C-alpha cells in the first residue's frame, strides 16, 4: 500500500502519464524521442530552478528572486565572457555571486525575522536592477568552451537527443533528491517546514539552516542562469520574467505543499514536465490565439490541481474505510 | 479605528520617504488649484496610488486569513475590458458600474470557492485566474486597446469633486467603507481568528469557509474598482497591461503596513499607508530625473531599508535601546 | 552556593514586556537525583526550563554545568552539552515520521548519508522500551498526543547525556504509561543523570522525586528533600496558603436526576472511529467518560459535537431529532466543547485573552452582531476573576499565558456562551492543584445550576469525585456504564481492562 | 498551395502586435497557407520551444518574430538540419545569416531618426527642450529608437533631451510619467516637445498634457512611432503632430518570398526592409484612420 505522504506524488505521475497518452493519441508525432528530448532540454533551466524552489517551499518559505537571478547570471556571464574571461571562470564567479546573494537573503530572513516573500521580492527587484546596470542590451556570447559543452549529449532513437542541459537538469534533481532525503540538511529543511518554532526547540540550528537553504536556492538559480545562458548563448536583462511563478507552480503541481514540510523533490520534475507538456500540446495544436493560449493554460492548470485533489480525496477515503474494516 | 500609535512606524516611513523626495525635487510639495482642482505632485501620488490602494484593501483581508490573491491584476484587466466594451456600446454609467462590480465579485467568489471549499492552496488557486484572467480580458478586447469617449465614465478616472480628484475619493471611501464594515461588525475579529488558527476557530463555530470566501469576494470587488479607474483614466481598456504585476505592489503595501503574511492581525489603514509609501517612491523616482535603469535598484533599497527598520527583530533592539536610554536619563 | 552540583543556576531574572516573570531564581540539581520543580500555573517553571536549556535568553544570572560556567544560546547548544528537554507543549514535528522526529539533528550516518535503515531499526528498539508500537515510518500526525508525548520523552532521554528536563510529561499519559516512564527515569537516575520533572500531580512527586524546588510568582520559595516535606506543607509552599483538600475521594453526592433526557444519542457511531453507542444526558448531571489512551474518548466527543460526521444512528435534543454535522449545528443546539489539544485546537494565539473569551459567543451571534466592547470587557473581567486567570490582563495575547491559564481561558470561552451541554475533554490537564480544585468545584456548581456536562478525564479519582454516571470505553466501544454507588476507582479500572468486543 | 507554416509570435503585448498577428493570419488565409500559431507570452524560451515543436511536427516553413536578437543559433541550426526555411519578422537577430532565408523588418534606429529629423525640421532654430518616453527598459525598440532619435538631433544644440524615463510602452505609464515630467519642468511650460517610443505612450501623454491645462500638439509637440489608428484620431484633433509608421504587414512579403522559394528555389535578399513612413497632420489623418481601424490593432 502507498503511504499517504507519497500519494500526491503518485497522483502527479499518474496524471502526467495519462495526459501524455491523450496527447499522443491526438498527435502521434508527440510520442517520439525527439519531443521527449525537447521536453527535457527546453525545460532544463526551469527544472534546475525548481529544484531550489522545492527546498525553499519545503521549508515553508518562498524565493521570488529566481527569475531575476537567472537573468542577472546570464548577463553577468555574457559580459564577462565578452570581456575576455574564460567561460569556466565566469561560470564559477556567477555561481559564487548567486550563492552569496541567496545566503544574504537567508541571513536577512532569519536575522530580521522578515517573511521570505518580502525579502525575496526585494531581492527580485535588486537582481533585476543589477542586471540592467550591467547591460540593458542583450549580449551574445560565443566561445569554443560553450560549444564543447553543448556538444556533449546522448543520442536517442529517431533524432532525439538527451542534451547536456537535460543531463544537467537530471543531475540537479538527483542531487536534490539525495540532499532532501539522505542528509541532515534535508531533514532540517523538512523540520523548518513543519514548524519553525518546534524545529528550534528540537535543536535545529535555525540560522545556519536558513542561510544554507537560501544559499542553495541561490546556487540553483545561478545554475539555472548558466543553463539559460547556454540555452540561448546570450545574456539578457529582460529574460525569464516571472519564471519564479512557473517554478512555484511546478513545485505545487508536483505535490509539494506550499505551507511547507511535505512533498518530494522528484514530484517537482513531473510538475515541470506537466507544464512543458501543456506548452508542447498548445504548439502542436497551433490554432490557439494569444488569449486562448493563456486561458487554456489556466484551465489545464485548474484541471490538474482539481484532479490531484480528487485522487487524494478518494484514496484517503479508501484508506479510512480499509482501516476500519481491517481493525 | 486603528490607534495612531500603532501606525507610527508606517507614518514615520512615509514621512521619511516624502522628505527625501522633497530634498531631491523641491517642487514636490507645492499644491495649487488649477482649473478648479487640486494640482501638484503630492496630489498625483494620491491619484496614482488609487489602484494599488484599492487592491491593498482587499489584499489585507485575504492575507489576514492566511491567503494571498495573485489574480487581482488580471481581474482589473477583465473588469476594465468589460467596462470599456459596455461604455463603447453606449450603456449608461450605472449599468457599467453594476456589471463590472458584479464581475469582480464573481471572480473573487471563484477564487474563494477554490480556496475555501476545494482547499486549493491560495497561491495556486489564484495563479489560475492570474494566468487565464488576462487571456479572458484579451478575448474581450480582441487584443487591442479598446477606446471610448464618454466623459461620464471618464469622470471616475480624471474628474474631481470639490477640487479633489475622483480616484482619491474612491479609494478613501472604499477604505473607510471596508474598514467600518470589518471593525464595526465582528468580521474583523472572526477573520483574524481564522487566519491565526483556522482549526480552533472552526471548533468554536466560526464559519471559516464563508469568511474566507467573503475576503476573496471583497478582494475581487476592490480589483474591479481599480480596473475601472485605470480604464477611465486612459479612456480605454488595455487588457495586456492593465494591472500587470500590480498584485506584487499590493502585497508589498500590505506587508509594509505590518500585516503578517502568516495571517492574523491586520490594519487596513496601515496597508493604505504602505501603498502611499510605494507610490510616493514611484513618483519620486520619476521626479528625480535619474535614468530608468536605476528605478528597480532604488525601489529595492528603500523598501529593504523600511522593512528592516520595521522588522520585529530591529524593533526589539530599538525598544531595548530606548529603555536603556530612559533608565540612564532617569538616573542622571 | 556551591557549584559542585551537576547543574546550578544563580540569580536568574527574566521579564516579558517589562513584567518580571523570574526574579533572582537560584536552582541546583545533583547528579543521580530526580528533582521536581513545582508551582502554580504561571509561577515561571516553564520559563526557567526554557532559560536553562537555551530556548530563551535570560536577563541576568549565570549557570554552571559540572562546575563549568556555560551559556547555551540555543537548544542545539544545550543538546551538545548533554541537556535533553521535553517542553510543555509537545514540540515535535507532525510532518516528519516517528523515526525522523526521534533522530532529528543526530541521524545515524554512513559515508555522510543518513542511514535510514539503521535509523528505523533504532527507533523501533527505542520505542519498544516505552511499550509504544508506533510505526517508525509513519508520519507523526497519525498519532494522538499521548503517543507523541512518549516519543518526545524517548527522544529527550536518548539525547540527554547529563541532564534531562521534563515539563509536565505525564499530563496526557495514563497510569500504565506513567509507570513505564518512571521505570525508565529510575534507570537513568541510577546511571547518574540529573532529572528535573515538572508536574501538577503531587502523588507522582511523592512517588518518584528525591527533592523538590518550589516557585511562586517567579521567586524561589525553597528547595527541600521530599522525605522531610509532608504533603500539606508542600501545598502550602506552592500556594502560599493552606488548601482544604477538595479532591478527596468522596464520590459525588449527586445522583442521576429524574428529569427527562434532554440530549439523546442512539446507535451513534462512525466506522473506523467509534462503534455505535447509546447515550442520554440530562440537565443537572455530569457524565464522566473513562478509558485508556486511544480507547475512543476523544472520538466520542468529536462525534457528539459534530466535528466528525456519524455514519449510523441519530441524535435528538429535547425529543426532536437533530442533525449534528458541524460544530455550528451543535452550538446552535446549545452545545459547547473544550478540546483536548489546547495549542492546536483551542487557543487563537495572537488574539487577546478577552477576544479568546468572547470568540465562541461572537461566532454564535454571527458576524453582523458584534459584541459591544463594554459587554466584552465585562465578560472578560468576570471570567478572569471567576477562574482566577493570571495575569489578569484581558489585553495580553493568549499565547503569552502559561499553559494552565490558557486552559482556564478556553473554559471561560464556553461558559460565556451559557451552554446547555458542555463537553470537556481533559479539562484539568496541566492545571495546578489550586486551580484543579477550583475547576472541580466549578463543574459541580454548573451541574447544580442545571447544566448537562460530559467530562473526559484520565484522572480516575477526579471522575469519581464529580460524576453522576461514568461511561467506560475500551477499544472504541462503550463497554460499561456505572451509576451512583457503583462509581468507584476500582470498578472503573476493572471495566477499562475489558476488551471492547465483549460489550 | 498546401503549405503548412509555423508562426512563433512574441505575444500580444500591444495593439500593434495584435495587428501583426491578424494581418499574418489574413495573409495566410488568402494564400491558402495552413498557419500554426504559437504565442510565446513574451518569453524567448517559449519561442524556442515553439520552434522545436514546429520542427518535430515537420512544418514546411517557420516564421519567427524574435523577442530578442540573441540566442537563436542552436535552434535555427536544428531547423536548417531539418531543411525547414525560417523567415524572421520585424526584428533582426545576431546569428549567421545562412541560418535563415530572409528577415522582413523595419529599421528601428531609422524610425527614431525619422522622428528626430521631423522635430529638427519643425522647430528650426528655436530652443527646444524635449522629454522622452522610453519603451520597456532593455527592449530593443527602446534602445534603437532612442539611438536613432539622438542621432538625428546630434548636431543641433538648440534641441536637448531634458528628461527621459521609461513608460513601459503603455498608456497608463505614459500618462503617469508625462504628469511627473510636466510637474518637474515648471508646469510643462519649459517643455517644447515629447518624443514617445510608441503611440500608446503618446496617447497617454496627450491626456496628461490636456489635464495639466496645456494644449498638446501646440504647447507641447507630440511625435511618436508605430502609426496605430488611435494616434490618427489625435492628429485629426490637432493633438499629435507626427508618427512614423511601422507596418504590421510583415507576413505579406515573407509569404511572397517563401512561395517563390518553394516554387523554384529563388533565394531572396537577406533583408527585406519595410518602409518607415512619416505621417503628419497634413497626411489626411482621418483617411488613414479609416483604412487602419479594421486591421486588428
Ligand atoms: N513568551 C512569553 N511572552 C510573554 N509572557 C510570557 C511568555 N512566556 C511566559 N510568559 C508569562 O510568564 C509567566 C510564567 O509562565 P510559565 O509558562 O513559565 O509558567 P508555568 O509555571 O510553566 O505555568 P503552567 O503550570 O501553567 O505551565 C506567565 O505569567 C506567563 O504569562
Ligand atoms: N499507545 C499507543 N500506541 C499507538 N497508537 C495509539 C496509542 N494510544 C492511542 N493510539 C492511537 O490513538 C488514536 C485514538 O486516540 P484518541 O486520542 O482519540 O483516544 P482517546 O481515548 O481520546 O485517548 P486520549 O484522549 O487519552 O488521547 C487511535 O488511532 C489509536 O490507534
Ligand atoms: Mg508551564
Ligand atoms: Mg483524547
mmCIF file with all atom_site columns, C-alpha atoms and ligand atoms in Angstrom, chain C residues 130-135 142-147 150 172-174 176-177 272-273 290-300 302 340-341 425-426 429 456-458 473 476, ligand 2:
data_model
loop_
_atom_site.group_PDB
_atom_site.id
_atom_site.type_symbol
_atom_site.label_atom_id
_atom_site.label_alt_id
_atom_site.label_comp_id
_atom_site.label_asym_id
_atom_site.label_entity_id
_atom_site.label_seq_id
_atom_site.pdbx_PDB_ins_code
_atom_site.Cartn_x
_atom_site.Cartn_y
_atom_site.Cartn_z
_atom_site.occupancy
_atom_site.B_iso_or_equiv
_atom_site.pdbx_formal_charge
_atom_site.auth_seq_id
_atom_site.auth_comp_id
_atom_site.auth_asym_id
_atom_site.auth_atom_id
_atom_site.pdbx_PDB_model_num
ATOM   1  C CA  . UNK C 1 130 ? 8.220   2.506  26.419 1.00 0.00 ? 130 UNK C CA  1
ATOM   2  C CA  . UNK C 1 131 ? 5.758   -0.075 25.183 1.00 0.00 ? 131 UNK C CA  1
ATOM   3  C CA  . UNK C 1 132 ? 4.736   2.007  22.196 1.00 0.00 ? 132 UNK C CA  1
ATOM   4  C CA  . UNK C 1 133 ? 4.158   0.126  18.989 1.00 0.00 ? 133 UNK C CA  1
ATOM   5  C CA  . UNK C 1 134 ? 4.287   3.149  16.705 1.00 0.00 ? 134 UNK C CA  1
ATOM   6  C CA  . UNK C 1 135 ? 5.429   2.565  13.121 1.00 0.00 ? 135 UNK C CA  1
ATOM   7  C CA  . UNK C 1 142 ? -1.150  9.963  12.703 1.00 0.00 ? 142 UNK C CA  1
ATOM   8  C CA  . UNK C 1 143 ? -0.667  9.646  16.430 1.00 0.00 ? 143 UNK C CA  1
ATOM   9  C CA  . UNK C 1 144 ? -2.553  11.238 19.293 1.00 0.00 ? 144 UNK C CA  1
ATOM   10 C CA  . UNK C 1 145 ? -0.964  13.493 21.900 1.00 0.00 ? 145 UNK C CA  1
ATOM   11 C CA  . UNK C 1 146 ? -0.161  10.678 24.259 1.00 0.00 ? 146 UNK C CA  1
ATOM   12 C CA  . UNK C 1 147 ? 1.932   8.795  21.753 1.00 0.00 ? 147 UNK C CA  1
ATOM   13 C CA  . UNK C 1 150 ? 6.082   9.415  24.727 1.00 0.00 ? 150 UNK C CA  1
ATOM   14 C CA  . UNK C 1 172 ? -1.556  13.298 28.879 1.00 0.00 ? 172 UNK C CA  1
ATOM   15 C CA  . UNK C 1 173 ? -0.387  9.852  29.894 1.00 0.00 ? 173 UNK C CA  1
ATOM   16 C CA  . UNK C 1 174 ? -2.419  7.207  31.620 1.00 0.00 ? 174 UNK C CA  1
ATOM   17 C CA  . UNK C 1 176 ? 0.276   2.424  32.823 1.00 0.00 ? 176 UNK C CA  1
ATOM   18 C CA  . UNK C 1 177 ? 2.400   4.711  30.681 1.00 0.00 ? 177 UNK C CA  1
ATOM   19 C CA  . UNK C 1 272 ? -13.036 3.407  11.904 1.00 0.00 ? 272 UNK C CA  1
ATOM   20 C CA  . UNK C 1 273 ? -13.535 5.821  14.769 1.00 0.00 ? 273 UNK C CA  1
ATOM   21 C CA  . UNK C 1 290 ? -13.156 6.932  31.282 1.00 0.00 ? 290 UNK C CA  1
ATOM   22 C CA  . UNK C 1 291 ? -10.888 4.774  29.211 1.00 0.00 ? 291 UNK C CA  1
ATOM   23 C CA  . UNK C 1 292 ? -7.319  4.071  28.344 1.00 0.00 ? 292 UNK C CA  1
ATOM   24 C CA  . UNK C 1 293 ? -5.458  6.102  25.807 1.00 0.00 ? 293 UNK C CA  1
ATOM   25 C CA  . UNK C 1 294 ? -6.820  5.517  22.356 1.00 0.00 ? 294 UNK C CA  1
ATOM   26 C CA  . UNK C 1 295 ? -9.979  3.931  23.665 1.00 0.00 ? 295 UNK C CA  1
ATOM   27 C CA  . UNK C 1 296 ? -12.071 6.373  21.690 1.00 0.00 ? 296 UNK C CA  1
ATOM   28 C CA  . UNK C 1 297 ? -12.996 9.009  24.247 1.00 0.00 ? 297 UNK C CA  1
ATOM   29 C CA  . UNK C 1 298 ? -11.986 11.947 22.117 1.00 0.00 ? 298 UNK C CA  1
ATOM   30 C CA  . UNK C 1 299 ? -13.696 10.358 19.138 1.00 0.00 ? 299 UNK C CA  1
ATOM   31 C CA  . UNK C 1 300 ? -16.925 10.137 21.101 1.00 0.00 ? 300 UNK C CA  1
ATOM   32 C CA  . UNK C 1 302 ? -15.848 14.799 18.329 1.00 0.00 ? 302 UNK C CA  1
ATOM   33 C CA  . UNK C 1 340 ? -8.032  18.276 24.490 1.00 0.00 ? 340 UNK C CA  1
ATOM   34 C CA  . UNK C 1 341 ? -5.274  19.708 22.311 1.00 0.00 ? 341 UNK C CA  1
ATOM   35 C CA  . UNK C 1 425 ? -12.025 16.809 27.071 1.00 0.00 ? 425 UNK C CA  1
ATOM   36 C CA  . UNK C 1 426 ? -9.343  16.617 29.773 1.00 0.00 ? 426 UNK C CA  1
ATOM   37 C CA  . UNK C 1 429 ? -4.778  18.694 32.198 1.00 0.00 ? 429 UNK C CA  1
ATOM   38 C CA  . UNK C 1 456 ? -13.484 13.115 29.686 1.00 0.00 ? 456 UNK C CA  1
ATOM   39 C CA  . UNK C 1 457 ? -10.623 12.593 32.065 1.00 0.00 ? 457 UNK C CA  1
ATOM   40 C CA  . UNK C 1 458 ? -7.679  10.328 32.612 1.00 0.00 ? 458 UNK C CA  1
ATOM   41 C CA  . UNK C 1 473 ? -14.641 2.918  26.945 1.00 0.00 ? 473 UNK C CA  1
ATOM   42 C CA  . UNK C 1 476 ? -13.504 2.153  20.688 1.00 0.00 ? 476 UNK C CA  1
HETATM 43 N N1  . LIG E 2 .   ? -0.071  3.644  22.878 1.00 0.00 ? 2   LIG E N1  1
HETATM 44 C C1  . LIG E 2 .   ? -0.491  3.814  21.635 1.00 0.00 ? 2   LIG E C1  1
HETATM 45 N N2  . LIG E 2 .   ? 0.248   3.357  20.602 1.00 0.00 ? 2   LIG E N2  1
HETATM 46 C C2  . LIG E 2 .   ? -0.158  3.538  19.338 1.00 0.00 ? 2   LIG E C2  1
HETATM 47 N N3  . LIG E 2 .   ? -1.304  4.164  18.993 1.00 0.00 ? 2   LIG E N3  1
HETATM 48 C C3  . LIG E 2 .   ? -2.079  4.646  19.971 1.00 0.00 ? 2   LIG E C3  1
HETATM 49 C C4  . LIG E 2 .   ? -1.707  4.507  21.329 1.00 0.00 ? 2   LIG E C4  1
HETATM 50 N N4  . LIG E 2 .   ? -2.665  5.079  22.065 1.00 0.00 ? 2   LIG E N4  1
HETATM 51 C C5  . LIG E 2 .   ? -3.563  5.561  21.216 1.00 0.00 ? 2   LIG E C5  1
HETATM 52 N N5  . LIG E 2 .   ? -3.234  5.304  19.950 1.00 0.00 ? 2   LIG E N5  1
HETATM 53 C C6  . LIG E 2 .   ? -3.991  5.712  18.790 1.00 0.00 ? 2   LIG E C6  1
HETATM 54 O O1  . LIG E 2 .   ? -4.720  6.872  19.148 1.00 0.00 ? 2   LIG E O1  1
HETATM 55 C C7  . LIG E 2 .   ? -5.918  7.007  18.405 1.00 0.00 ? 2   LIG E C7  1
HETATM 56 C C8  . LIG E 2 .   ? -7.094  7.321  19.315 1.00 0.00 ? 2   LIG E C8  1
HETATM 57 O O2  . LIG E 2 .   ? -6.676  8.305  20.187 1.00 0.00 ? 2   LIG E O2  1
HETATM 58 P P1  . LIG E 2 .   ? -7.707  9.259  20.944 1.00 0.00 ? 2   LIG E P1  1
HETATM 59 O O3  . LIG E 2 .   ? -6.923  10.418 21.408 1.00 0.00 ? 2   LIG E O3  1
HETATM 60 O O4  . LIG E 2 .   ? -8.861  9.502  20.101 1.00 0.00 ? 2   LIG E O4  1
HETATM 61 O O5  . LIG E 2 .   ? -8.181  8.335  22.100 1.00 0.00 ? 2   LIG E O5  1
HETATM 62 P P2  . LIG E 2 .   ? -8.705  8.777  23.492 1.00 0.00 ? 2   LIG E P2  1
HETATM 63 O O6  . LIG E 2 .   ? -9.405  7.619  24.069 1.00 0.00 ? 2   LIG E O6  1
HETATM 64 O O7  . LIG E 2 .   ? -9.427  10.022 23.412 1.00 0.00 ? 2   LIG E O7  1
HETATM 65 O O8  . LIG E 2 .   ? -7.360  8.953  24.259 1.00 0.00 ? 2   LIG E O8  1
HETATM 66 P P3  . LIG E 2 .   ? -6.736  10.292 24.839 1.00 0.00 ? 2   LIG E P3  1
HETATM 67 O O9  . LIG E 2 .   ? -7.760  11.348 24.752 1.00 0.00 ? 2   LIG E O9  1
HETATM 68 O O10 . LIG E 2 .   ? -6.376  9.967  26.217 1.00 0.00 ? 2   LIG E O10 1
HETATM 69 O O11 . LIG E 2 .   ? -5.552  10.568 23.981 1.00 0.00 ? 2   LIG E O11 1
HETATM 70 C C9  . LIG E 2 .   ? -6.060  5.693  17.690 1.00 0.00 ? 2   LIG E C9  1
HETATM 71 O O12 . LIG E 2 .   ? -5.705  5.927  16.344 1.00 0.00 ? 2   LIG E O12 1
HETATM 72 C C10 . LIG E 2 .   ? -5.069  4.786  18.371 1.00 0.00 ? 2   LIG E C10 1
HETATM 73 O O13 . LIG E 2 .   ? -4.631  3.804  17.479 1.00 0.00 ? 2   LIG E O13 1
#
